[in-house]
Amino acid sequence: TQLLEQSPQFLSIQEGENLTVYCNSSSVFSSLQWYRQEPGEGPVLLVTVVTGGEVKKLKRLTFQFGDARKDSSLHITAAQTGDTGLYLCAGEETSGSRLTFGEGTQLTVNP
Amino acid sequence: DAGITQSPRHKVTETGTPVTLRCHQTENHRYMYWYRQDPGHGLRLIHYSYGVKDTDKGEVSDGYSVSRSKTEDFLLTLESATSSQTSVYFCAIRPGRLASNEQFFGPGTRLTVL
């Protein structure tokens, strides 16, 4: 099983601040996805990155896939209280049938 | 809305009893997955299915079995529940139309084993 290490595990910031969450592995993934989960609900897909070096933007969120397709980052600009939640990265194994999830980053944005 | 429902949403049971969780989808997707989520462990794959009667084990399959007799239903069974199986269980589907393994999740079942 391929492993994904996500950091930090917990992050508490003030509204308006910027933040970056990291997802690292020693394994190569075919693609990498970021999910956001709110209490009592299932994870919701935010984005998929496929190509090494790829950068995708979703409003104030910027996602990057490492050149070697082993790592990824999520950057949030000017965080808002509505960004609070659990952020999960997930790598698609080269076989294509499974995802490996990181442990998650619990983000709290304080007003 | 990926059309995924899970039942029950909450269940409390006693050690040693059998438990079956149901995942139902309305869009005839081929791939279905069962995960458990525990603090500090993210989501861990229990079993998955790639078609009717076609299933495979995930990383934490011990103590769990699955069945898929119809495309729309994927059942997870704990033959004899233990306290270590207290967790939140999520079902997910993978739409076949997408090139990547993007998954869409149900609302979860919170299981407590006393």
CSV table of C-alpha atoms in Angstrom, one decimal:
chain,number,residue,atom,x,y,z
A,1,THR,CA,0.0,0.0,0.0
A,2,GLN,CA,1.3,3.5,-0.9
A,3,LEU,CA,1.4,6.0,1.9
A,4,LEU,CA,0.6,9.7,2.0
A,5,GLU,CA,1.7,12.0,4.8
A,6,GLN,CA,-0.3,15.1,5.3
A,7,SER,CA,0.8,18.1,7.3
A,8,PRO,CA,0.0,19.9,9.4
A,9,GLN,CA,-2.5,17.7,11.2
A,10,PHE,CA,-4.2,20.7,12.8
A,11,LEU,CA,-4.2,24.3,11.8
A,12,SER,CA,-5.9,27.2,13.5
A,13,ILE,CA,-5.7,30.7,11.9
A,14,GLN,CA,-7.4,34.0,11.8
A,15,GLU,CA,-9.7,35.1,9.0
A,16,GLY,CA,-7.7,36.8,6.3
A,17,GLU,CA,-4.5,34.8,6.8
A,18,ASN,CA,-2.9,32.6,4.1
A,19,LEU,CA,-2.1,28.9,4.7
A,20,THR,CA,-0.6,25.9,2.9
A,21,VAL,CA,-1.3,22.2,3.5
A,22,TYR,CA,1.1,19.6,2.3
A,23,CYS,CA,0.7,16.0,1.1
A,24,ASN,CA,3.9,14.0,0.6
A,25,SER,CA,4.8,10.4,-0.4
A,26,SER,CA,7.7,8.4,-1.6
A,27,SER,CA,5.5,6.8,-4.2
A,28,VAL,CA,4.3,8.0,-7.5
A,29,PHE,CA,0.6,8.5,-8.1
A,30,SER,CA,-1.3,8.5,-11.3
A,31,SER,CA,-3.4,11.4,-10.0
A,32,LEU,CA,-4.0,13.2,-6.7
A,33,GLN,CA,-7.3,14.5,-5.4
A,34,TRP,CA,-8.2,17.0,-2.6
A,35,TYR,CA,-11.4,16.6,-0.7
A,36,ARG,CA,-13.1,18.7,2.0
A,37,GLN,CA,-15.2,17.2,4.7
A,38,GLU,CA,-17.6,18.9,7.2
A,39,PRO,CA,-18.7,17.3,10.4
A,40,GLY,CA,-21.3,14.6,10.0
A,41,GLU,CA,-20.9,14.5,6.2
A,42,GLY,CA,-18.9,12.6,3.6
A,43,PRO,CA,-15.9,14.0,1.9
A,44,VAL,CA,-16.6,16.2,-1.1
A,45,LEU,CA,-14.2,16.3,-4.1
A,46,LEU,CA,-12.5,19.7,-4.6
A,47,VAL,CA,-10.0,19.0,-7.4
A,48,THR,CA,-8.0,16.4,-9.3
A,49,VAL,CA,-4.5,17.0,-10.5
A,50,VAL,CA,-3.0,14.6,-13.0
A,51,THR,CA,0.1,16.0,-14.7
A,52,GLY,CA,3.4,16.5,-12.9
A,53,GLY,CA,3.9,20.3,-12.1
A,54,GLU,CA,0.2,21.0,-12.7
A,55,VAL,CA,-1.4,24.0,-10.9
A,56,LYS,CA,-5.1,24.4,-10.6
A,57,LYS,CA,-7.0,27.3,-9.1
A,58,LEU,CA,-10.4,27.2,-7.5
A,59,LYS,CA,-11.3,30.8,-6.4
A,60,ARG,CA,-9.0,31.4,-3.4
A,61,LEU,CA,-7.6,27.8,-3.4
A,62,THR,CA,-4.5,26.8,-5.4
A,63,PHE,CA,-3.6,23.2,-5.8
A,64,GLN,CA,-0.2,22.0,-7.1
A,65,PHE,CA,1.0,18.5,-8.1
A,66,GLY,CA,4.8,17.9,-7.7
A,67,ASP,CA,6.9,17.4,-10.8
A,68,ALA,CA,7.6,13.8,-9.9
A,69,ARG,CA,3.9,13.2,-9.0
A,70,LYS,CA,4.8,12.2,-5.4
A,71,ASP,CA,3.6,15.3,-3.5
A,72,SER,CA,1.0,18.0,-3.6
A,73,SER,CA,0.0,21.2,-1.8
A,74,LEU,CA,-3.1,23.2,-1.2
A,75,HIS,CA,-2.8,26.9,-0.6
A,76,ILE,CA,-5.6,29.1,0.6
A,77,THR,CA,-5.4,32.8,0.2
A,78,ALA,CA,-7.3,35.1,2.6
A,79,ALA,CA,-9.0,32.3,4.5
A,80,GLN,CA,-12.6,32.7,5.5
A,81,THR,CA,-14.6,31.1,8.3
A,82,GLY,CA,-16.4,29.1,5.7
A,83,ASP,CA,-13.1,27.4,4.8
A,84,THR,CA,-13.2,25.6,8.2
A,85,GLY,CA,-13.2,21.8,7.7
A,86,LEU,CA,-11.2,18.7,7.3
A,87,TYR,CA,-9.0,18.6,4.1
A,88,LEU,CA,-8.0,15.3,2.8
A,89,CYS,CA,-5.6,14.4,0.0
A,90,ALA,CA,-5.9,11.1,-1.8
A,91,GLY,CA,-3.5,9.5,-4.3
A,92,GLU,CA,-4.7,7.3,-7.1
A,93,GLU,CA,-2.5,4.1,-7.1
A,94,THR,CA,-0.9,3.2,-10.4
A,95,SER,CA,-3.3,0.2,-10.7
A,96,GLY,CA,-6.1,2.7,-10.9
A,97,SER,CA,-8.6,0.9,-8.8
A,98,ARG,CA,-7.8,2.4,-5.3
A,99,LEU,CA,-7.2,5.6,-3.6
A,100,THR,CA,-4.7,6.1,-0.7
A,101,PHE,CA,-5.8,8.9,1.7
A,102,GLY,CA,-3.7,11.1,3.9
A,103,GLU,CA,-4.6,11.5,7.6
A,104,GLY,CA,-6.2,14.9,6.9
A,105,THR,CA,-5.7,18.5,8.1
A,106,GLN,CA,-8.3,19.9,10.4
A,107,LEU,CA,-8.5,23.6,9.5
A,108,THR,CA,-10.2,26.1,11.8
A,109,VAL,CA,-10.5,29.7,10.6
A,110,ASN,CA,-11.4,32.0,13.5
A,111,PRO,CA,-13.4,35.3,12.9
B,1,ASP,CA,-25.7,14.7,-6.0
B,2,ALA,CA,-24.2,11.3,-6.7
B,3,GLY,CA,-27.3,9.4,-5.6
B,4,ILE,CA,-25.7,7.5,-2.7
B,5,THR,CA,-27.5,6.6,0.4
B,6,GLN,CA,-26.3,4.6,3.4
B,7,SER,CA,-28.4,2.8,6.0
B,8,PRO,CA,-28.6,2.9,8.9
B,9,ARG,CA,-27.1,6.3,9.6
B,10,HIS,CA,-26.4,5.5,13.2
B,11,LYS,CA,-26.2,2.1,15.0
B,12,VAL,CA,-25.3,1.0,18.5
B,13,THR,CA,-24.7,-2.7,19.0
B,14,GLU,CA,-23.0,-5.1,21.4
B,15,THR,CA,-19.8,-7.0,21.0
B,16,GLY,CA,-20.3,-10.3,19.3
B,17,THR,CA,-23.4,-9.4,17.3
B,18,PRO,CA,-23.6,-9.4,13.5
B,19,VAL,CA,-24.1,-6.0,11.8
B,20,THR,CA,-24.8,-5.2,8.1
B,21,LEU,CA,-24.4,-1.8,6.6
B,22,ARG,CA,-26.0,-1.0,3.3
B,23,CYS,CA,-24.9,1.3,0.5
B,24,HIS,CA,-27.3,2.1,-2.3
B,25,GLN,CA,-26.6,4.0,-5.5
B,26,THR,CA,-29.0,5.1,-8.2
B,27,GLU,CA,-26.7,5.5,-11.2
B,28,ASN,CA,-25.4,2.0,-11.9
B,29,HIS,CA,-21.8,2.8,-11.3
B,30,ARG,CA,-19.5,-0.1,-11.6
B,31,TYR,CA,-17.0,0.6,-8.7
B,32,MET,CA,-18.2,0.9,-5.1
B,33,TYR,CA,-16.0,1.2,-2.0
B,34,TRP,CA,-16.3,0.8,1.8
B,35,TYR,CA,-14.0,2.9,4.0
B,36,ARG,CA,-13.8,3.5,7.7
B,37,GLN,CA,-12.7,6.8,9.2
B,38,ASP,CA,-11.0,7.1,12.6
B,39,PRO,CA,-9.2,10.0,14.2
B,40,GLY,CA,-5.6,10.2,13.1
B,41,HIS,CA,-6.0,7.6,10.3
B,42,GLY,CA,-7.9,9.4,7.6
B,43,LEU,CA,-10.0,7.1,5.4
B,44,ARG,CA,-8.9,3.5,5.2
B,45,LEU,CA,-10.2,1.1,2.5
B,46,ILE,CA,-12.0,-2.0,3.8
B,47,HIS,CA,-13.3,-3.6,0.6
B,48,TYR,CA,-14.3,-2.6,-2.8
B,49,SER,CA,-16.3,-3.9,-5.7
B,50,TYR,CA,-15.7,-3.6,-9.5
B,51,GLY,CA,-18.9,-5.3,-10.5
B,52,VAL,CA,-21.7,-7.6,-9.5
B,53,LYS,CA,-20.1,-10.4,-7.4
B,54,ASP,CA,-16.6,-9.0,-8.0
B,55,THR,CA,-15.0,-7.8,-4.9
B,56,ASP,CA,-11.5,-7.3,-3.5
B,57,LYS,CA,-9.9,-6.6,-0.1
B,58,GLY,CA,-8.6,-3.3,1.0
B,59,GLU,CA,-5.9,-2.5,3.7
B,60,VAL,CA,-8.2,-3.2,6.7
B,61,SER,CA,-10.4,-6.1,5.6
B,62,ASP,CA,-10.0,-8.4,8.6
B,63,GLY,CA,-13.3,-8.9,10.4
B,64,TYR,CA,-15.3,-7.6,7.5
B,65,SER,CA,-17.1,-9.2,4.5
B,66,VAL,CA,-19.0,-7.7,1.6
B,67,SER,CA,-21.5,-8.7,-1.0
B,68,ARG,CA,-22.8,-7.2,-4.2
B,69,SER,CA,-25.6,-9.2,-5.7
B,70,LYS,CA,-27.0,-6.2,-7.6
B,71,THR,CA,-25.3,-3.2,-9.2
B,72,GLU,CA,-27.0,-0.7,-7.0
B,73,ASP,CA,-26.3,-2.3,-3.6
B,74,PHE,CA,-23.0,-3.0,-1.7
B,75,LEU,CA,-23.3,-4.5,1.7
B,76,LEU,CA,-20.7,-4.5,4.4
B,77,THR,CA,-21.0,-7.1,7.2
B,78,LEU,CA,-19.3,-7.4,10.5
B,79,GLU,CA,-19.8,-11.1,11.3
B,80,SER,CA,-19.1,-10.6,15.0
B,81,ALA,CA,-18.7,-6.9,16.0
B,82,THR,CA,-15.8,-5.9,18.2
B,83,SER,CA,-15.2,-2.6,20.0
B,84,SER,CA,-12.3,-1.9,17.6
B,85,GLN,CA,-14.8,-1.7,14.8
B,86,THR,CA,-16.4,1.4,16.4
B,87,SER,CA,-16.0,3.9,13.6
B,88,VAL,CA,-17.7,6.0,11.0
B,89,TYR,CA,-18.2,4.0,7.8
B,90,PHE,CA,-18.4,5.6,4.4
B,91,CYS,CA,-19.4,4.2,1.1
B,92,ALA,CA,-18.1,5.7,-2.2
B,93,ILE,CA,-18.7,5.3,-5.9
B,94,ARG,CA,-16.5,5.9,-8.8
B,95,PRO,CA,-18.2,7.2,-11.9
B,96,GLY,CA,-16.9,5.2,-14.9
B,97,ARG,CA,-17.1,8.2,-17.2
B,98,LEU,CA,-14.1,9.9,-15.5
B,99,ALA,CA,-10.6,9.1,-16.4
B,100,SER,CA,-9.2,9.5,-12.9
B,101,ASN,CA,-10.3,7.6,-9.8
B,102,GLU,CA,-12.5,10.4,-8.5
B,103,GLN,CA,-14.8,9.1,-5.8
B,104,PHE,CA,-18.1,10.5,-4.5
B,105,PHE,CA,-19.1,9.6,-0.9
B,106,GLY,CA,-22.3,8.8,0.9
B,107,PRO,CA,-23.3,10.5,4.2
B,108,GLY,CA,-21.7,7.9,6.4
B,109,THR,CA,-22.9,5.4,9.1
B,110,ARG,CA,-21.7,6.0,12.7
B,111,LEU,CA,-21.3,2.6,14.3
B,112,THR,CA,-20.7,2.1,18.1
B,113,VAL,CA,-19.9,-1.3,19.4
B,114,LEU,CA,-20.3,-1.6,23.2
